[in-house]
PDB file of C-alpha atoms and ligand atoms in Angstrom:
ATOM      1  CA  MET A  29       0.000   0.000   0.000  1.00 35.00           C
ATOM      2  CA  ASP A  30       1.317   3.450  -0.861  1.00 37.00           C
ATOM      3  CA  HIS A  31       0.980   5.691   2.167  1.00 38.00           C
ATOM      4  CA  THR A  32       2.309   8.912   0.738  1.00 36.00           C
ATOM      5  CA  ASP A  33      -1.026  10.264  -0.436  1.00 34.00           C
ATOM      6  CA  GLU A  34      -3.385   8.737   2.078  1.00 33.00           C
ATOM      7  CA  GLY A  35      -6.129  10.455   4.015  1.00 34.00           C
ATOM      8  CA  THR A  36      -5.730  13.017   6.714  1.00 37.00           C
ATOM      9  CA  ARG A  37      -7.007  11.228   9.826  1.00 44.00           C
ATOM     10  CA  GLY A  38      -4.664  12.009  12.673  1.00 42.00           C
ATOM     11  CA  SER A  39      -2.204  14.788  13.349  1.00 40.00           C
ATOM     12  CA  GLY A  40      -2.471  17.062  10.297  1.00 44.00           C
ATOM     13  CA  SER A  41       0.950  17.509   8.765  1.00 49.00           C
ATOM     14  CA  LEU A  42       2.419  14.278  10.142  1.00 66.00           C
ATOM     15  CA  PRO A  43      -0.070  11.622   9.094  1.00 82.00           C
ATOM     16  CA  LEU A  44       0.858   8.026   9.723  1.00 96.00           C
ATOM     17  CA  ASP A  45      -2.455   6.665   8.515  1.00 93.00           C
ATOM     18  CA  GLY A  46      -2.492   2.908   8.494  1.00 96.00           C
ATOM     19  CA  ARG A  47       1.248   2.588   9.051  1.00 98.00           C
ATOM     20  CA  VAL A  48       2.342  -0.187  11.334  1.00 98.00           C
ATOM     21  CA  ILE A  49       4.745   1.004  14.004  1.00 98.00           C
ATOM     22  CA  VAL A  50       6.566  -1.201  16.501  1.00 99.00           C
ATOM     23  CA  VAL A  51       7.392   0.413  19.843  1.00 99.00           C
ATOM     24  CA  THR A  52       9.719  -1.694  21.979  1.00 98.00           C
ATOM     25  CA  GLY A  53       9.435  -0.976  25.675  1.00 98.00           C
ATOM     26  CA  GLY A  54       5.954   0.227  24.777  1.00 98.00           C
ATOM     27  CA  LEU A  55       4.663  -0.226  28.322  1.00 98.00           C
ATOM     28  CA  GLY A  56       7.219   2.129  29.876  1.00 98.00           C
ATOM     29  CA  GLN A  57       6.858   5.795  30.761  1.00 98.00           C
ATOM     30  CA  LEU A  58       7.747   7.100  27.289  1.00 98.00           C
ATOM     31  CA  GLY A  59       6.510   4.049  25.368  1.00 98.00           C
ATOM     32  CA  ARG A  60       2.962   4.668  26.620  1.00 98.00           C
ATOM     33  CA  GLU A  61       3.120   8.287  25.435  1.00 98.00           C
ATOM     34  CA  PHE A  62       4.554   7.268  22.061  1.00 98.00           C
ATOM     35  CA  THR A  63       1.754   4.731  21.649  1.00 98.00           C
ATOM     36  CA  LYS A  64      -1.001   7.268  22.366  1.00 98.00           C
ATOM     37  CA  ALA A  65       0.539   9.830  19.999  1.00 98.00           C
ATOM     38  CA  LEU A  66       0.958   7.259  17.224  1.00 98.00           C
ATOM     39  CA  LEU A  67      -2.612   6.044  17.551  1.00 98.00           C
ATOM     40  CA  SER A  68      -3.956   9.560  17.324  1.00 96.00           C
ATOM     41  CA  ALA A  69      -1.781  10.126  14.236  1.00 97.00           C
ATOM     42  CA  GLY A  70      -3.585   7.215  12.595  1.00 97.00           C
ATOM     43  CA  ALA A  71      -0.940   4.507  13.020  1.00 98.00           C
ATOM     44  CA  ARG A  72      -1.400   0.913  14.101  1.00 98.00           C
ATOM     45  CA  VAL A  73       0.874   0.231  17.026  1.00 98.00           C
ATOM     46  CA  ALA A  74       2.544  -2.971  18.149  1.00 98.00           C
ATOM     47  CA  VAL A  75       3.385  -2.513  21.818  1.00 98.00           C
ATOM     48  CA  VAL A  76       6.332  -4.875  22.250  1.00 98.00           C
ATOM     49  CA  ASP A  77       7.484  -5.304  25.833  1.00 98.00           C
ATOM     50  CA  LEU A  78       8.877  -7.868  28.224  1.00 98.00           C
ATOM     51  CA  ALA A  79       6.123  -6.914  30.663  1.00 98.00           C
ATOM     52  CA  VAL A  80       3.157  -7.651  28.375  1.00 98.00           C
ATOM     53  CA  THR A  81       0.572  -9.889  30.043  1.00 98.00           C
ATOM     54  CA  ALA A  82      -3.201 -10.085  29.689  1.00 97.00           C
ATOM     55  CA  GLU A  83      -3.412  -7.779  32.685  1.00 97.00           C
ATOM     56  CA  THR A  84      -0.927  -5.095  31.537  1.00 97.00           C
ATOM     57  CA  ALA A  85      -2.456  -5.183  28.048  1.00 96.00           C
ATOM     58  CA  SER A  86      -5.926  -4.441  29.377  1.00 95.00           C
ATOM     59  CA  GLN A  87      -4.551  -1.866  31.808  1.00 96.00           C
ATOM     60  CA  HIS A  88      -2.668   0.054  29.099  1.00 96.00           C
ATOM     61  CA  GLY A  89      -4.984  -0.373  26.121  1.00 97.00           C
ATOM     62  CA  VAL A  90      -5.857   3.098  24.810  1.00 97.00           C
ATOM     63  CA  PRO A  91      -9.657   3.380  24.779  1.00 96.00           C
ATOM     64  CA  GLY A  92     -11.218   3.619  21.337  1.00 96.00           C
ATOM     65  CA  TYR A  93      -8.254   2.071  19.513  1.00 96.00           C
ATOM     66  CA  ALA A  94      -8.648  -1.651  20.268  1.00 95.00           C
ATOM     67  CA  ASP A  95      -8.260  -2.641  16.597  1.00 96.00           C
ATOM     68  CA  ASP A  96      -5.170  -0.502  16.143  1.00 98.00           C
ATOM     69  CA  GLN A  97      -3.167  -1.862  19.067  1.00 98.00           C
ATOM     70  CA  LEU A  98      -1.414  -5.179  19.366  1.00 98.00           C
ATOM     71  CA  PHE A  99       0.316  -6.128  22.613  1.00 98.00           C
ATOM     72  CA  VAL A 100       3.212  -8.491  22.077  1.00 98.00           C
ATOM     73  CA  GLN A 101       5.190 -10.082  24.883  1.00 98.00           C
ATOM     74  CA  CYS A 102       8.823 -10.096  23.806  1.00 98.00           C
ATOM     75  CA  ASP A 103      12.321 -10.089  25.218  1.00 98.00           C
ATOM     76  CA  VAL A 104      14.398  -8.012  22.816  1.00 98.00           C
ATOM     77  CA  THR A 105      17.573  -9.739  23.974  1.00 98.00           C
ATOM     78  CA  ARG A 106      16.402 -13.074  22.547  1.00 98.00           C
ATOM     79  CA  ARG A 107      16.394 -13.516  18.791  1.00 98.00           C
ATOM     80  CA  ARG A 108      13.713 -16.172  18.902  1.00 98.00           C
ATOM     81  CA  SER A 109      11.460 -13.871  20.905  1.00 98.00           C
ATOM     82  CA  VAL A 110      11.978 -10.992  18.438  1.00 99.00           C
ATOM     83  CA  ASN A 111      11.320 -13.344  15.507  1.00 98.00           C
ATOM     84  CA  GLY A 112       8.093 -14.426  17.222  1.00 98.00           C
ATOM     85  CA  ALA A 113       7.051 -10.803  17.742  1.00 99.00           C
ATOM     86  CA  LEU A 114       7.602  -9.994  14.073  1.00 99.00           C
ATOM     87  CA  GLU A 115       5.614 -13.058  13.033  1.00 98.00           C
ATOM     88  CA  GLN A 116       2.655 -11.993  15.180  1.00 98.00           C
ATOM     89  CA  ILE A 117       2.736  -8.418  13.924  1.00 98.00           C
ATOM     90  CA  ALA A 118       3.182  -9.376  10.272  1.00 98.00           C
ATOM     91  CA  ALA A 119       0.355 -11.936  10.491  1.00 98.00           C
ATOM     92  CA  ARG A 120      -1.994  -9.218  11.710  1.00 98.00           C
ATOM     93  CA  TRP A 121      -0.876  -6.186   9.702  1.00 98.00           C
ATOM     94  CA  GLY A 122       2.001  -7.091   7.353  1.00 98.00           C
ATOM     95  CA  VAL A 123       5.613  -5.936   7.560  1.00 98.00           C
ATOM     96  CA  PRO A 124       5.961  -2.894   9.857  1.00 98.00           C
ATOM     97  CA  HIS A 125       6.689   0.556   8.449  1.00 98.00           C
ATOM     98  CA  GLY A 126       8.374   1.889  11.571  1.00 98.00           C
ATOM     99  CA  LEU A 127      10.378   0.701  14.557  1.00 99.00           C
ATOM    100  CA  VAL A 128      11.021   2.699  17.704  1.00 99.00           C
ATOM    101  CA  ASN A 129      13.834   1.058  19.660  1.00 99.00           C
ATOM    102  CA  ASN A 130      12.795   2.402  23.028  1.00 98.00           C
ATOM    103  CA  ALA A 131      13.174  -0.564  25.434  1.00 98.00           C
ATOM    104  CA  ALA A 132      16.037  -0.040  27.836  1.00 98.00           C
ATOM    105  CA  LEU A 133      17.359  -0.704  31.298  1.00 96.00           C
ATOM    106  CA  ASP A 134      18.826   1.920  33.560  1.00 90.00           C
ATOM    107  CA  SER A 135      19.925   1.351  37.144  1.00 79.00           C
ATOM    108  CA  PRO A 136      17.107   2.847  39.182  1.00 71.00           C
ATOM    109  CA  PRO A 137      18.064   5.349  41.903  1.00 69.00           C
ATOM    110  CA  ASP A 138      17.189   2.730  44.519  1.00 74.00           C
ATOM    111  CA  ALA A 139      19.338  -0.031  42.970  1.00 80.00           C
ATOM    112  CA  SER A 140      21.770  -1.892  45.207  1.00 81.00           C
ATOM    113  CA  ALA A 141      24.745   0.051  46.490  1.00 80.00           C
ATOM    114  CA  ASP A 142      27.296  -1.688  44.249  1.00 83.00           C
ATOM    115  CA  GLU A 143      25.291  -0.846  41.097  1.00 87.00           C
ATOM    116  CA  ASN A 144      25.367   2.832  41.936  1.00 89.00           C
ATOM    117  CA  GLY A 145      28.794   2.804  43.531  1.00 89.00           C
ATOM    118  CA  PRO A 146      32.186   3.823  42.202  1.00 92.00           C
ATOM    119  CA  PHE A 147      33.227   2.945  38.650  1.00 95.00           C
ATOM    120  CA  GLU A 148      36.092   0.836  39.965  1.00 95.00           C
ATOM    121  CA  SER A 149      33.696  -1.702  41.489  1.00 93.00           C
ATOM    122  CA  PHE A 150      30.804  -1.492  39.017  1.00 94.00           C
ATOM    123  CA  PRO A 151      29.721  -5.144  38.638  1.00 94.00           C
ATOM    124  CA  GLU A 152      30.464  -6.913  35.375  1.00 95.00           C
ATOM    125  CA  SER A 153      27.057  -8.587  35.627  1.00 95.00           C
ATOM    126  CA  SER A 154      25.319  -5.165  35.646  1.00 94.00           C
ATOM    127  CA  TRP A 155      27.383  -4.044  32.664  1.00 96.00           C
ATOM    128  CA  ASP A 156      26.348  -7.199  30.780  1.00 96.00           C
ATOM    129  CA  ARG A 157      22.661  -6.850  31.656  1.00 96.00           C
ATOM    130  CA  VAL A 158      22.428  -3.207  30.585  1.00 97.00           C
ATOM    131  CA  MET A 159      24.436  -3.785  27.403  1.00 98.00           C
ATOM    132  CA  GLU A 160      22.334  -6.815  26.562  1.00 98.00           C
ATOM    133  CA  VAL A 161      19.056  -4.897  26.573  1.00 98.00           C
ATOM    134  CA  ASN A 162      20.191  -1.431  25.487  1.00 98.00           C
ATOM    135  CA  ALA A 163      22.685  -2.362  22.779  1.00 98.00           C
ATOM    136  CA  LYS A 164      22.174  -5.999  21.763  1.00 98.00           C
ATOM    137  CA  GLY A 165      18.384  -5.680  22.046  1.00 98.00           C
ATOM    138  CA  VAL A 166      18.429  -2.806  19.560  1.00 99.00           C
ATOM    139  CA  PHE A 167      20.819  -4.714  17.286  1.00 99.00           C
ATOM    140  CA  LEU A 168      18.458  -7.718  17.259  1.00 99.00           C
ATOM    141  CA  ALA A 169      15.313  -5.637  16.699  1.00 99.00           C
ATOM    142  CA  CYS A 170      17.059  -3.871  13.807  1.00 99.00           C
ATOM    143  CA  GLN A 171      18.285  -7.139  12.364  1.00 98.00           C
ATOM    144  CA  VAL A 172      14.929  -8.920  12.529  1.00 99.00           C
ATOM    145  CA  ILE A 173      12.320  -6.151  12.151  1.00 99.00           C
ATOM    146  CA  GLY A 174      14.529  -3.678  10.281  1.00 99.00           C
ATOM    147  CA  GLY A 175      15.664  -6.527   8.039  1.00 98.00           C
ATOM    148  CA  ALA A 176      12.056  -7.248   7.078  1.00 98.00           C
ATOM    149  CA  MET A 177      11.493  -3.557   6.414  1.00 98.00           C
ATOM    150  CA  ALA A 178      14.573  -3.462   4.158  1.00 98.00           C
ATOM    151  CA  GLN A 179      13.221  -6.451   2.259  1.00 98.00           C
ATOM    152  CA  ALA A 180       9.941  -4.598   1.826  1.00 98.00           C
ATOM    153  CA  GLY A 181      11.928  -1.618   0.532  1.00 98.00           C
ATOM    154  CA  ARG A 182      10.723   1.005   3.017  1.00 98.00           C
ATOM    155  CA  GLY A 183      10.746   1.991   6.640  1.00 98.00           C
ATOM    156  CA  SER A 184      11.912   4.320   9.364  1.00 98.00           C
ATOM    157  CA  ILE A 185      13.788   3.312  12.512  1.00 99.00           C
ATOM    158  CA  ILE A 186      14.344   5.438  15.593  1.00 99.00           C
ATOM    159  CA  ASN A 187      16.970   4.476  18.140  1.00 99.00           C
ATOM    160  CA  VAL A 188      16.197   6.162  21.437  1.00 99.00           C
ATOM    161  CA  SER A 189      19.398   7.463  23.003  1.00 98.00           C
ATOM    162  CA  SER A 190      20.048   9.884  25.825  1.00 98.00           C
ATOM    163  CA  ILE A 191      22.083  12.935  26.758  1.00 98.00           C
ATOM    164  CA  TYR A 192      24.101  10.467  28.833  1.00 97.00           C
ATOM    165  CA  GLY A 193      25.067   8.741  25.573  1.00 98.00           C
ATOM    166  CA  VAL A 194      26.540  11.993  24.230  1.00 98.00           C
ATOM    167  CA  VAL A 195      28.107  13.600  27.280  1.00 98.00           C
ATOM    168  CA  SER A 196      29.023  12.218  30.668  1.00 97.00           C
ATOM    169  CA  PRO A 197      26.463  12.284  33.443  1.00 95.00           C
ATOM    170  CA  ASP A 198      27.055  15.315  35.633  1.00 95.00           C
ATOM    171  CA  GLN A 199      27.971  13.522  38.858  1.00 95.00           C
ATOM    172  CA  SER A 200      27.518  16.746  40.837  1.00 94.00           C
ATOM    173  CA  LEU A 201      23.735  16.236  40.509  1.00 95.00           C
ATOM    174  CA  TYR A 202      24.083  13.262  42.820  1.00 92.00           C
ATOM    175  CA  GLU A 203      26.242  15.057  45.393  1.00 92.00           C
ATOM    176  CA  TYR A 204      23.270  15.303  47.780  1.00 92.00           C
ATOM    177  CA  ARG A 205      23.292  11.513  48.040  1.00 90.00           C
ATOM    178  CA  ARG A 206      27.007  11.376  48.777  1.00 88.00           C
ATOM    179  CA  GLN A 207      26.531  14.089  51.397  1.00 90.00           C
ATOM    180  CA  ARG A 208      24.117  11.844  53.232  1.00 89.00           C
ATOM    181  CA  GLY A 209      26.685   9.060  53.326  1.00 88.00           C
ATOM    182  CA  GLU A 210      25.898   7.028  50.191  1.00 88.00           C
ATOM    183  CA  THR A 211      28.591   6.290  47.609  1.00 88.00           C
ATOM    184  CA  PHE A 212      26.334   7.144  44.680  1.00 89.00           C
ATOM    185  CA  PHE A 213      27.550   7.686  41.121  1.00 92.00           C
ATOM    186  CA  LYS A 214      25.370   7.512  38.024  1.00 92.00           C
ATOM    187  CA  PRO A 215      26.675   4.251  36.567  1.00 93.00           C
ATOM    188  CA  VAL A 216      28.732   3.805  33.427  1.00 96.00           C
ATOM    189  CA  ALA A 217      26.908   1.052  31.524  1.00 97.00           C
ATOM    190  CA  TYR A 218      23.851   3.104  30.574  1.00 97.00           C
ATOM    191  CA  SER A 219      26.047   5.857  29.096  1.00 97.00           C
ATOM    192  CA  ALA A 220      28.178   3.422  27.117  1.00 98.00           C
ATOM    193  CA  SER A 221      25.116   1.583  25.814  1.00 98.00           C
ATOM    194  CA  LYS A 222      23.391   4.775  24.684  1.00 98.00           C
ATOM    195  CA  SER A 223      26.565   5.909  22.856  1.00 98.00           C
ATOM    196  CA  ALA A 224      26.671   2.598  21.036  1.00 98.00           C
ATOM    197  CA  LEU A 225      23.285   3.365  19.488  1.00 98.00           C
ATOM    198  CA  LEU A 226      24.551   6.538  17.846  1.00 98.00           C
ATOM    199  CA  ASN A 227      26.968   4.720  15.600  1.00 98.00           C
ATOM    200  CA  LEU A 228      24.656   1.749  15.089  1.00 98.00           C
ATOM    201  CA  THR A 229      22.304   4.400  13.704  1.00 99.00           C
ATOM    202  CA  ARG A 230      24.901   5.821  11.326  1.00 98.00           C
ATOM    203  CA  TYR A 231      26.024   2.357  10.241  1.00 98.00           C
ATOM    204  CA  LEU A 232      22.510   1.202   9.386  1.00 99.00           C
ATOM    205  CA  ALA A 233      21.516   4.531   7.831  1.00 99.00           C
ATOM    206  CA  THR A 234      24.208   4.158   5.187  1.00 98.00           C
ATOM    207  CA  TYR A 235      23.774   0.406   4.869  1.00 98.00           C
ATOM    208  CA  TRP A 236      20.017   0.547   4.311  1.00 98.00           C
ATOM    209  CA  ALA A 237      19.743   3.863   2.437  1.00 98.00           C
ATOM    210  CA  PRO A 238      19.632   2.035  -0.925  1.00 98.00           C
ATOM    211  CA  ARG A 239      16.787  -0.139   0.437  1.00 98.00           C
ATOM    212  CA  GLY A 240      14.590   2.783   1.482  1.00 98.00           C
ATOM    213  CA  VAL A 241      14.970   2.362   5.242  1.00 98.00           C
ATOM    214  CA  ARG A 242      15.887   5.523   7.151  1.00 98.00           C
ATOM    215  CA  VAL A 243      17.564   5.234  10.561  1.00 99.00           C
ATOM    216  CA  ASN A 244      17.877   8.108  13.037  1.00 99.00           C
ATOM    217  CA  SER A 245      18.552   8.594  16.732  1.00 99.00           C
ATOM    218  CA  MET A 246      16.652  10.659  19.253  1.00 98.00           C
ATOM    219  CA  ILE A 247      18.776  12.074  22.048  1.00 98.00           C
ATOM    220  CA  LEU A 248      16.534  12.721  25.007  1.00 98.00           C
ATOM    221  CA  GLY A 249      16.994  14.631  28.226  1.00 98.00           C
ATOM    222  CA  GLY A 250      15.606  13.582  31.600  1.00 98.00           C
ATOM    223  CA  VAL A 251      11.860  13.182  32.097  1.00 98.00           C
ATOM    224  CA  PHE A 252      10.062  14.287  35.241  1.00 98.00           C
ATOM    225  CA  ASN A 253       9.023  11.255  37.263  1.00 96.00           C
ATOM    226  CA  ASN A 254       8.697  12.461  40.852  1.00 96.00           C
ATOM    227  CA  GLN A 255      12.443  12.519  41.410  1.00 94.00           C
ATOM    228  CA  ASP A 256      13.910  13.667  44.711  1.00 94.00           C
ATOM    229  CA  PRO A 257      13.492  17.467  45.083  1.00 96.00           C
ATOM    230  CA  ARG A 258      17.248  17.853  45.670  1.00 95.00           C
ATOM    231  CA  PHE A 259      17.949  16.105  42.375  1.00 95.00           C
ATOM    232  CA  LEU A 260      15.351  18.247  40.616  1.00 97.00           C
ATOM    233  CA  GLU A 261      16.847  21.449  41.978  1.00 97.00           C
ATOM    234  CA  GLY A 262      20.270  20.545  40.573  1.00 97.00           C
ATOM    235  CA  TYR A 263      18.823  19.340  37.262  1.00 98.00           C
ATOM    236  CA  HIS A 264      16.790  22.500  36.764  1.00 98.00           C
ATOM    237  CA  ARG A 265      19.868  24.640  37.362  1.00 97.00           C
ATOM    238  CA  ARG A 266      21.900  22.527  34.917  1.00 97.00           C
ATOM    239  CA  VAL A 267      19.488  22.717  31.954  1.00 98.00           C
ATOM    240  CA  PRO A 268      18.912  25.952  29.987  1.00 98.00           C
ATOM    241  CA  LEU A 269      15.126  25.508  29.835  1.00 98.00           C
ATOM    242  CA  GLY A 270      15.167  25.149  33.608  1.00 98.00           C
ATOM    243  CA  ARG A 271      13.128  21.971  33.982  1.00 98.00           C
ATOM    244  CA  MET A 272      12.892  18.292  33.113  1.00 98.00           C
ATOM    245  CA  ALA A 273      10.793  17.159  30.136  1.00 98.00           C
ATOM    246  CA  ARG A 274       7.162  16.156  30.430  1.00 98.00           C
ATOM    247  CA  PRO A 275       6.680  12.576  29.215  1.00 98.00           C
ATOM    248  CA  ASP A 276       4.688  13.757  26.179  1.00 98.00           C
ATOM    249  CA  GLU A 277       7.289  16.251  24.971  1.00 98.00           C
ATOM    250  CA  TYR A 278       9.160  13.763  22.792  1.00 98.00           C
ATOM    251  CA  ASN A 279       6.099  12.746  20.786  1.00 98.00           C
ATOM    252  CA  GLY A 280       6.590  15.470  18.178  1.00 98.00           C
ATOM    253  CA  GLY A 281      10.126  14.346  17.369  1.00 98.00           C
ATOM    254  CA  MET A 282       9.094  10.708  17.233  1.00 98.00           C
ATOM    255  CA  LEU A 283       6.184  11.415  14.842  1.00 98.00           C
ATOM    256  CA  PHE A 284       8.441  13.602  12.717  1.00 98.00           C
ATOM    257  CA  LEU A 285      11.116  10.916  12.318  1.00 98.00           C
ATOM    258  CA  LEU A 286       8.581   8.215  11.463  1.00 98.00           C
ATOM    259  CA  SER A 287       6.642  10.331   8.985  1.00 97.00           C
ATOM    260  CA  ASP A 288       7.438  11.576   5.493  1.00 96.00           C
ATOM    261  CA  ALA A 289       8.096  15.018   6.998  1.00 96.00           C
ATOM    262  CA  SER A 290      11.633  13.699   7.635  1.00 97.00           C
ATOM    263  CA  SER A 291      11.981  11.935   4.266  1.00 97.00           C
ATOM    264  CA  TYR A 292      15.418  13.466   3.576  1.00 98.00           C
ATOM    265  CA  MET A 293      16.810  12.649   7.015  1.00 98.00           C
ATOM    266  CA  THR A 294      18.860   9.587   7.816  1.00 98.00           C
ATOM    267  CA  GLY A 295      21.860   8.819  10.021  1.00 98.00           C
ATOM    268  CA  ALA A 296      21.058  11.896  12.080  1.00 98.00           C
ATOM    269  CA  GLU A 297      20.512  12.770  15.707  1.00 98.00           C
ATOM    270  CA  LEU A 298      17.470  14.677  16.842  1.00 98.00           C
ATOM    271  CA  VAL A 299      18.470  16.299  20.118  1.00 98.00           C
ATOM    272  CA  MET A 300      15.584  17.075  22.487  1.00 98.00           C
ATOM    273  CA  ASP A 301      17.194  17.910  25.789  1.00 98.00           C
ATOM    274  CA  GLY A 302      16.023  21.333  26.948  1.00 98.00           C
ATOM    275  CA  GLY A 303      19.460  22.619  25.940  1.00 98.00           C
ATOM    276  CA  TRP A 304      21.430  20.294  28.263  1.00 98.00           C
ATOM    277  CA  THR A 305      24.178  19.723  25.650  1.00 97.00           C
ATOM    278  CA  ALA A 306      24.190  23.330  24.425  1.00 97.00           C
ATOM    279  CA  TRP A 307      26.595  24.656  27.038  1.00 94.00           C
TER     280      TRP A 307
HETATM  281  N1  NAD B 441      12.931   8.650  31.158  1.00 80.69           N
HETATM  282  C1  NAD B 441      14.013   9.410  30.961  1.00 80.69           C
HETATM  283  O1  NAD B 441      14.327  10.328  31.745  1.00 80.69           O
HETATM  284  C2  NAD B 441      14.862   9.184  29.733  1.00 80.69           C
HETATM  285  C3  NAD B 441      15.860  10.112  29.403  1.00 80.69           C
HETATM  286  C4  NAD B 441      16.636   9.895  28.277  1.00 80.69           C
HETATM  287  C5  NAD B 441      16.420   8.768  27.495  1.00 80.69           C
HETATM  288  N2  NAD B 441      15.465   7.883  27.861  1.00 80.69           N
HETATM  289  C6  NAD B 441      15.281   6.699  27.035  1.00 80.69           C
HETATM  290  O2  NAD B 441      13.929   6.600  26.648  1.00 80.69           O
HETATM  291  C7  NAD B 441      13.551   5.238  26.545  1.00 80.69           C
HETATM  292  C8  NAD B 441      12.320   4.974  27.374  1.00 80.69           C
HETATM  293  O3  NAD B 441      12.609   5.293  28.727  1.00 80.69           O
HETATM  294  P1  NAD B 441      11.497   5.141  29.871  1.00 80.69           P
HETATM  295  O4  NAD B 441      11.869   6.121  30.925  1.00 80.69           O
HETATM  296  O5  NAD B 441      10.145   5.152  29.272  1.00 80.69           O
HETATM  297  O6  NAD B 441      11.868   3.692  30.446  1.00 80.69           O
HETATM  298  P2  NAD B 441      10.942   2.710  31.289  1.00 80.69           P
HETATM  299  O7  NAD B 441      11.876   2.009  32.235  1.00 80.69           O
HETATM  300  O8  NAD B 441       9.769   3.426  31.851  1.00 80.69           O
HETATM  301  O9  NAD B 441      10.433   1.675  30.195  1.00 80.69           O
HETATM  302  C9  NAD B 441      11.288   0.739  29.601  1.00 80.69           C
HETATM  303  C10 NAD B 441      10.430  -0.419  29.106  1.00 80.69           C
HETATM  304  O10 NAD B 441      11.300  -1.359  28.484  1.00 80.69           O
HETATM  305  C11 NAD B 441      10.841  -2.653  28.819  1.00 80.69           C
HETATM  306  N3  NAD B 441      11.940  -3.614  28.710  1.00 80.69           N
HETATM  307  C12 NAD B 441      13.023  -3.728  29.527  1.00 80.69           C
HETATM  308  N4  NAD B 441      13.771  -4.760  29.136  1.00 80.69           N
HETATM  309  C13 NAD B 441      13.174  -5.305  28.044  1.00 80.69           C
HETATM  310  C14 NAD B 441      13.466  -6.412  27.202  1.00 80.69           C
HETATM  311  N5  NAD B 441      14.542  -7.186  27.425  1.00 80.69           N
HETATM  312  N6  NAD B 441      12.632  -6.682  26.184  1.00 80.69           N
HETATM  313  C15 NAD B 441      11.526  -5.922  25.966  1.00 80.69           C
HETATM  314  N7  NAD B 441      11.189  -4.875  26.740  1.00 80.69           N
HETATM  315  C16 NAD B 441      11.999  -4.579  27.774  1.00 80.69           C
HETATM  316  C17 NAD B 441      10.347  -2.535  30.252  1.00 80.69           C
HETATM  317  O11 NAD B 441       9.442  -3.583  30.589  1.00 80.69           O
HETATM  318  C18 NAD B 441       9.697  -1.153  30.234  1.00 80.69           C
HETATM  319  O12 NAD B 441       8.309  -1.237  29.943  1.00 80.69           O
HETATM  320  C19 NAD B 441      14.770   4.424  26.972  1.00 80.69           C
HETATM  321  O13 NAD B 441      15.486   4.020  25.838  1.00 80.69           O
HETATM  322  C20 NAD B 441      15.567   5.406  27.780  1.00 80.69           C
HETATM  323  O14 NAD B 441      16.938   5.096  27.808  1.00 80.69           O
HETATM  324  C21 NAD B 441      14.664   8.058  28.945  1.00 80.69           C
END
């Protein structure tokens, strides 16, 4: 089906009418926002997540869009699981038109002390776990789902990176934790994994350009999620726009990169960080 001249249901200048978009980590904080925005832009959304169950699917189904959402339980670190996800999606809607590689692991602020401790003792097992989801999981999703898109001769892939994949975490933001006796440092694995995506993006953008698949990265700043007020105070001071992002503030960039509005863009980085990396 040719989607370039389809109807105008959805978000005006960025229509995704009828396009099939896979969102990995679709049950997470940003994945849920991406899903809602895609549905209202007219897309059909495959919510691919490790945490999909009958219960989470009914809890997170967007009302009014039952036919346009497919919840797929999948572990992106397992090729067989990703193959199974693609089979389910393709059986329902055909080969996807878009893939948002959004699933990721980060050490939560309340992770065990060694996970958030000094670099010198950062556990190898934590490094492996984070790399497995954040880097290998994206590699596998690109290989399996992106590969099918390349065979179909069209598609758009977004790899979701972070400011911490471009610059180092500012460890001074966590000083308040060290002052109260913890040995807290934002860990290394997340940063390294998010950097890896930037060159995976460039590699695949050039590799798949002749096959009509565009590949771009989104570099996102921190999202408000009821963080500790002392963290927020430091973060607000550190970012030119003076605040963290709302969870819906990345939807515009995501729709742009998936739609034909970005048809001449590949191998690029869309930075949405409130100005964090501007100074
Ligand atoms: N939230 C932020 O402040 C922020 C900032 C910059 C970048 N990002 C990036 O945005 C993306 C989304 O972040 P978020 O805050 O919504 O994360 P989140 O933790 O809320 O959601 C991540 C989702 O990924 C799923 N997941 C984890 N491992 C998986 C696996 N092996 N297979 C399939 N699914 C798996 C989880 O079940 C979860 O639903 C991530 O790539 C993150 O690095 C987030």
